[in-house]
């Protein structure tokens, strides 16, 4: 018996439609990437922890100062709490984030000799690090495929009918089954780009979307091409 899918399609039809959507979105966003600035796994890990409940733009505004002052986990573990709070204050929730960063850095020093581990099962044991953060780091800093289920990815996966789950882990597994593992990281980047630029949470620009005819949620937002064009964004929100 053919397994059920959120849209009632066969699994094969859903897979084909999902991969067609991904191909079209890849053409729209050939430069899709993680939008946090980093040069090594430590920097991406810290930046991703800071990105909770704020924008990448704000995180990128504070990390040059933070990384100049604390270039590695050992330096951050020994940091003065007040100094860290002052630097990261623009990202919001700076006291809680400082607590997470100091605990994270200390754990890296104590358990991993100051290096960021490259295995999911190790990353998710670190303070302040869940599967989403771990997959961001694995995929973009280590080149190990992973699906990053942030709010944008989850929203689009449901609108596309790839899943009907609200649970990030279920979304990760159900969407992952539709694509070759090697594509997971870039799939995440492409969907997040599309969610930030076109398929907004409120009033998506349906009339200016390259995958409108393949999307079960077409019509959830503005369908007039001219009006929809005005809703497009060129980058992440500040």
mmCIF file of C-alpha atoms in Angstrom:
data_model
loop_
_atom_site.group_PDB
_atom_site.id
_atom_site.type_symbol
_atom_site.label_atom_id
_atom_site.label_comp_id
_atom_site.label_asym_id
_atom_site.label_seq_id
_atom_site.Cartn_x
_atom_site.Cartn_y
_atom_site.Cartn_z
ATOM 1 C CA UNK A 1 0.000 0.000 0.000
ATOM 2 C CA UNK A 2 1.370 3.409 -0.989
ATOM 3 C CA UNK A 3 2.388 5.448 2.092
ATOM 4 C CA UNK A 4 0.280 8.559 2.672
ATOM 5 C CA UNK A 5 1.794 12.002 2.101
ATOM 6 C CA UNK A 6 0.597 15.393 3.388
ATOM 7 C CA UNK A 7 -0.794 16.282 -0.041
ATOM 8 C CA UNK A 8 -2.226 12.888 -0.976
ATOM 9 C CA UNK A 9 0.420 12.479 -3.704
ATOM 10 C CA UNK A 10 2.284 9.251 -4.077
ATOM 11 C CA UNK A 11 5.691 9.283 -2.461
ATOM 12 C CA UNK A 12 7.278 9.260 -5.910
ATOM 13 C CA UNK A 13 5.200 12.232 -7.083
ATOM 14 C CA UNK A 14 5.986 14.169 -3.921
ATOM 15 C CA UNK A 15 9.687 13.447 -4.284
ATOM 16 C CA UNK A 16 9.714 14.567 -7.915
ATOM 17 C CA UNK A 17 7.805 17.768 -7.116
ATOM 18 C CA UNK A 18 10.048 18.523 -4.129
ATOM 19 C CA UNK A 19 13.202 18.137 -6.210
ATOM 20 C CA UNK A 20 11.741 20.299 -8.990
ATOM 21 C CA UNK A 21 11.008 23.029 -6.445
ATOM 22 C CA UNK A 22 14.556 22.796 -5.134
ATOM 23 C CA UNK A 23 16.031 23.043 -8.647
ATOM 24 C CA UNK A 24 13.987 26.140 -9.436
ATOM 25 C CA UNK A 25 14.825 27.821 -6.147
ATOM 26 C CA UNK A 26 18.512 27.009 -6.642
ATOM 27 C CA UNK A 27 18.335 28.891 -9.930
ATOM 28 C CA UNK A 28 16.713 31.855 -8.162
ATOM 29 C CA UNK A 29 19.316 31.858 -5.368
ATOM 30 C CA UNK A 30 22.617 30.589 -6.791
ATOM 31 C CA UNK A 31 24.488 32.385 -3.998
ATOM 32 C CA UNK A 32 22.455 30.885 -1.139
ATOM 33 C CA UNK A 33 24.631 30.332 1.905
ATOM 34 C CA UNK A 34 24.661 30.689 5.670
ATOM 35 C CA UNK A 35 24.322 34.433 6.220
ATOM 36 C CA UNK A 36 26.274 34.529 9.455
ATOM 37 C CA UNK A 37 29.858 35.711 8.963
ATOM 38 C CA UNK A 38 32.509 33.215 10.090
ATOM 39 C CA UNK A 39 35.928 31.849 9.197
ATOM 40 C CA UNK A 40 36.054 28.668 11.304
ATOM 41 C CA UNK A 41 33.747 26.257 13.203
ATOM 42 C CA UNK A 42 34.188 28.085 16.520
ATOM 43 C CA UNK A 43 33.051 31.366 15.016
ATOM 44 C CA UNK A 44 30.022 29.809 13.321
ATOM 45 C CA UNK A 45 29.029 27.969 16.498
ATOM 46 C CA UNK A 46 29.188 31.144 18.580
ATOM 47 C CA UNK A 47 27.398 33.216 15.925
ATOM 48 C CA UNK A 48 24.610 30.646 15.624
ATOM 49 C CA UNK A 49 24.055 30.618 19.382
ATOM 50 C CA UNK A 50 23.883 34.429 19.274
ATOM 51 C CA UNK A 51 21.368 34.340 16.408
ATOM 52 C CA UNK A 52 18.548 33.028 18.612
ATOM 53 C CA UNK A 53 15.617 35.475 18.601
ATOM 54 C CA UNK A 54 17.467 38.083 16.572
ATOM 55 C CA UNK A 55 18.662 38.650 13.015
ATOM 56 C CA UNK A 56 21.853 37.568 11.273
ATOM 57 C CA UNK A 57 22.491 41.231 10.481
ATOM 58 C CA UNK A 58 22.628 42.124 14.165
ATOM 59 C CA UNK A 59 24.826 39.137 14.957
ATOM 60 C CA UNK A 60 27.230 40.053 12.158
ATOM 61 C CA UNK A 61 27.391 43.534 13.647
ATOM 62 C CA UNK A 62 28.824 42.326 16.958
ATOM 63 C CA UNK A 63 30.903 39.265 16.077
ATOM 64 C CA UNK A 64 33.919 41.129 14.605
ATOM 65 C CA UNK A 65 34.479 42.777 17.993
ATOM 66 C CA UNK A 66 33.683 39.583 19.901
ATOM 67 C CA UNK A 67 36.060 37.423 17.866
ATOM 68 C CA UNK A 68 38.837 40.011 17.926
ATOM 69 C CA UNK A 69 38.608 40.028 21.723
ATOM 70 C CA UNK A 70 38.034 36.275 22.123
ATOM 71 C CA UNK A 71 39.492 34.495 19.074
ATOM 72 C CA UNK A 72 39.015 30.958 20.383
ATOM 73 C CA UNK A 73 37.200 28.881 22.975
ATOM 74 C CA UNK A 74 39.983 29.202 25.550
ATOM 75 C CA UNK A 75 39.884 32.984 25.400
ATOM 76 C CA UNK A 76 36.099 33.031 25.629
ATOM 77 C CA UNK A 77 36.044 30.603 28.540
ATOM 78 C CA UNK A 78 38.260 32.993 30.487
ATOM 79 C CA UNK A 79 36.309 36.092 29.458
ATOM 80 C CA UNK A 80 34.916 38.703 31.813
ATOM 81 C CA UNK A 81 31.145 38.286 31.839
ATOM 82 C CA UNK A 82 30.429 42.011 31.808
ATOM 83 C CA UNK A 83 32.675 42.567 28.785
ATOM 84 C CA UNK A 84 30.912 39.850 26.818
ATOM 85 C CA UNK A 85 27.487 41.203 27.794
ATOM 86 C CA UNK A 86 28.459 44.665 26.604
ATOM 87 C CA UNK A 87 29.676 43.407 23.239
ATOM 88 C CA UNK A 88 26.679 41.205 22.455
ATOM 89 C CA UNK A 89 23.966 43.430 23.967
ATOM 90 C CA UNK A 90 22.565 44.482 20.534
ATOM 91 C CA UNK A 91 21.531 40.869 19.862
ATOM 92 C CA UNK A 92 19.056 40.841 22.741
ATOM 93 C CA UNK A 93 18.763 38.466 25.708
ATOM 94 C CA UNK A 94 22.428 39.244 26.211
ATOM 95 C CA UNK A 95 22.672 37.995 29.795
ATOM 96 C CA UNK A 96 21.272 34.570 28.956
ATOM 97 C CA UNK A 97 23.372 34.405 25.788
ATOM 98 C CA UNK A 98 26.507 35.359 27.691
ATOM 99 C CA UNK A 99 25.798 32.579 30.164
ATOM 100 C CA UNK A 100 25.385 30.107 27.283
ATOM 101 C CA UNK A 101 28.562 31.260 25.538
ATOM 102 C CA UNK A 102 30.714 31.046 28.656
ATOM 103 C CA UNK A 103 29.391 27.561 29.492
ATOM 104 C CA UNK A 104 29.805 26.505 25.864
ATOM 105 C CA UNK A 105 33.395 27.705 25.709
ATOM 106 C CA UNK A 106 34.255 26.047 29.031
ATOM 107 C CA UNK A 107 32.801 22.749 27.874
ATOM 108 C CA UNK A 108 34.764 22.922 24.616
ATOM 109 C CA UNK A 109 37.968 23.461 26.582
ATOM 110 C CA UNK A 110 37.252 20.790 29.198
ATOM 111 C CA UNK A 111 35.926 18.058 26.912
ATOM 112 C CA UNK A 112 37.279 18.791 23.432
ATOM 113 C CA UNK A 113 40.601 20.557 24.028
ATOM 114 C CA UNK A 114 39.090 23.831 22.812
ATOM 115 C CA UNK A 115 38.022 22.459 19.435
ATOM 116 C CA UNK A 116 34.476 22.236 18.068
ATOM 117 C CA UNK A 117 33.502 18.569 17.627
ATOM 118 C CA UNK A 118 32.380 17.468 14.187
ATOM 119 C CA UNK A 119 29.774 14.885 15.216
ATOM 120 C CA UNK A 120 26.092 15.631 15.764
ATOM 121 C CA UNK A 121 25.907 13.511 18.904
ATOM 122 C CA UNK A 122 28.740 15.546 20.463
ATOM 123 C CA UNK A 123 27.524 18.953 19.343
ATOM 124 C CA UNK A 124 24.052 18.533 20.813
ATOM 125 C CA UNK A 125 25.542 17.887 24.271
ATOM 126 C CA UNK A 126 27.086 21.368 24.323
ATOM 127 C CA UNK A 127 25.329 24.093 26.359
ATOM 128 C CA UNK A 128 22.953 26.116 24.190
ATOM 129 C CA UNK A 129 23.325 23.819 21.171
ATOM 130 C CA UNK A 130 20.380 21.900 19.699
ATOM 131 C CA UNK A 131 19.984 20.001 16.447
ATOM 132 C CA UNK A 132 19.352 23.161 14.441
ATOM 133 C CA UNK A 133 22.584 24.816 15.565
ATOM 134 C CA UNK A 134 24.495 21.554 15.235
ATOM 135 C CA UNK A 135 23.359 21.055 11.635
ATOM 136 C CA UNK A 136 24.249 24.651 10.741
ATOM 137 C CA UNK A 137 27.792 24.045 11.974
ATOM 138 C CA UNK A 138 28.141 20.562 10.492
ATOM 139 C CA UNK A 139 26.918 21.603 7.071
ATOM 140 C CA UNK A 140 28.535 24.987 6.678
ATOM 141 C CA UNK A 141 31.767 24.684 8.679
ATOM 142 C CA UNK A 142 32.606 20.991 8.312
ATOM 143 C CA UNK A 143 30.931 20.101 5.017
ATOM 144 C CA UNK A 144 28.930 17.324 6.672
ATOM 145 C CA UNK A 145 25.370 17.278 5.260
ATOM 146 C CA UNK A 146 22.628 18.381 7.605
ATOM 147 C CA UNK A 147 19.149 19.903 7.439
ATOM 148 C CA UNK A 148 18.649 23.109 9.391
ATOM 149 C CA UNK A 149 15.028 23.359 10.475
ATOM 150 C CA UNK A 150 14.661 26.989 11.493
ATOM 151 C CA UNK A 151 11.354 28.887 11.359
ATOM 152 C CA UNK A 152 11.765 29.632 7.637
ATOM 153 C CA UNK A 153 12.617 26.065 6.653
ATOM 154 C CA UNK A 154 9.756 24.592 8.665
ATOM 155 C CA UNK A 155 7.238 27.075 7.268
ATOM 156 C CA UNK A 156 8.225 26.442 3.654
ATOM 157 C CA UNK A 157 8.409 22.662 4.052
ATOM 158 C CA UNK A 158 4.804 22.706 5.283
ATOM 159 C CA UNK A 159 3.611 25.135 2.610
ATOM 160 C CA UNK A 160 5.218 22.973 -0.063
ATOM 161 C CA UNK A 161 3.442 19.907 1.350
ATOM 162 C CA UNK A 162 6.702 18.113 2.086
ATOM 163 C CA UNK A 163 5.591 17.544 5.665
ATOM 164 C CA UNK A 164 2.677 18.464 7.882
ATOM 165 C CA UNK A 165 4.631 18.216 11.119
ATOM 166 C CA UNK A 166 5.425 21.086 13.467
ATOM 167 C CA UNK A 167 8.104 19.020 15.200
ATOM 168 C CA UNK A 168 11.564 20.084 13.920
ATOM 169 C CA UNK A 169 13.058 16.600 14.216
ATOM 170 C CA UNK A 170 10.183 15.047 12.253
ATOM 171 C CA UNK A 171 10.464 17.799 9.644
ATOM 172 C CA UNK A 172 14.191 17.124 9.365
ATOM 173 C CA UNK A 173 13.682 13.404 8.788
ATOM 174 C CA UNK A 174 10.646 13.657 6.507
ATOM 175 C CA UNK A 175 12.204 16.292 4.248
ATOM 176 C CA UNK A 176 15.550 14.527 4.328
ATOM 177 C CA UNK A 177 13.906 11.416 2.892
ATOM 178 C CA UNK A 178 12.949 13.385 -0.240
ATOM 179 C CA UNK A 179 16.482 14.456 -1.166
ATOM 180 C CA UNK A 180 19.942 12.938 -1.552
ATOM 181 C CA UNK A 181 21.925 13.427 1.649
ATOM 182 C CA UNK A 182 24.634 15.395 -0.167
ATOM 183 C CA UNK A 183 22.091 18.136 -0.936
ATOM 184 C CA UNK A 184 20.778 18.647 2.599
ATOM 185 C CA UNK A 185 22.970 21.607 3.582
ATOM 186 C CA UNK A 186 22.405 23.598 0.410
ATOM 187 C CA UNK A 187 18.714 22.717 0.445
ATOM 188 C CA UNK A 188 18.559 24.325 3.887
ATOM 189 C CA UNK A 189 20.353 27.440 2.711
ATOM 190 C CA UNK A 190 18.163 27.780 -0.381
ATOM 191 C CA UNK A 191 14.888 27.405 1.528
ATOM 192 C CA UNK A 192 15.996 29.866 4.200
ATOM 193 C CA UNK A 193 16.931 32.381 1.486
ATOM 194 C CA UNK A 194 13.504 31.937 -0.114
ATOM 195 C CA UNK A 195 11.745 32.288 3.224
ATOM 196 C CA UNK A 196 13.554 35.519 3.991
ATOM 197 C CA UNK A 197 13.159 37.061 0.554
ATOM 198 C CA UNK A 198 9.904 35.816 -0.955
ATOM 199 C CA UNK A 199 7.860 33.298 1.049
ATOM 200 C CA UNK A 200 7.360 35.474 4.133
ATOM 201 C CA UNK A 201 5.488 34.319 7.196
ATOM 202 C CA UNK A 202 2.928 37.069 6.630
ATOM 203 C CA UNK A 203 1.763 37.875 3.124
ATOM 204 C CA UNK A 204 4.164 35.792 1.021
ATOM 205 C CA UNK A 205 4.872 37.156 -2.457
ATOM 206 C CA UNK A 206 3.060 34.342 -4.279
ATOM 207 C CA UNK A 207 2.738 36.318 -7.527
ATOM 208 C CA UNK A 208 6.522 36.701 -7.777
ATOM 209 C CA UNK A 209 7.456 33.173 -6.721
ATOM 210 C CA UNK A 210 9.307 30.898 -9.168
ATOM 211 C CA UNK A 211 7.644 27.778 -7.757
ATOM 212 C CA UNK A 212 4.078 29.110 -7.513
ATOM 213 C CA UNK A 213 2.631 26.493 -9.872
ATOM 214 C CA UNK A 214 4.204 23.702 -7.809
ATOM 215 C CA UNK A 215 3.102 25.033 -4.417
ATOM 216 C CA UNK A 216 -0.063 23.751 -2.688
ATOM 217 C CA UNK A 217 -0.133 26.956 -0.608
ATOM 218 C CA UNK A 218 -0.258 29.290 -3.620
ATOM 219 C CA UNK A 219 -2.693 32.071 -2.821
ATOM 220 C CA UNK A 220 -1.742 32.352 0.849
ATOM 221 C CA UNK A 221 -0.236 35.715 -0.035
ATOM 222 C CA UNK A 222 -0.340 38.385 -2.740
ATOM 223 C CA UNK A 223 -0.915 36.807 -6.158
ATOM 224 C CA UNK A 224 -0.870 39.961 -8.293
ATOM 225 C CA UNK A 225 2.576 39.935 -9.960
ATOM 226 C CA UNK A 226 3.111 43.684 -9.717
ATOM 227 C CA UNK A 227 2.055 43.926 -6.080
ATOM 228 C CA UNK A 228 3.948 40.750 -5.187
ATOM 229 C CA UNK A 229 7.140 42.104 -6.738
ATOM 230 C CA UNK A 230 7.039 44.970 -4.257
ATOM 231 C CA UNK A 231 7.024 42.498 -1.373
ATOM 232 C CA UNK A 232 10.320 40.899 -2.357
ATOM 233 C CA UNK A 233 13.347 41.545 -0.181
ATOM 234 C CA UNK A 234 16.913 41.564 -1.377
ATOM 235 C CA UNK A 235 18.484 40.270 1.814
ATOM 236 C CA UNK A 236 17.863 39.327 5.444
ATOM 237 C CA UNK A 237 16.022 41.787 7.622
ATOM 238 C CA UNK A 238 18.070 44.037 9.880
#
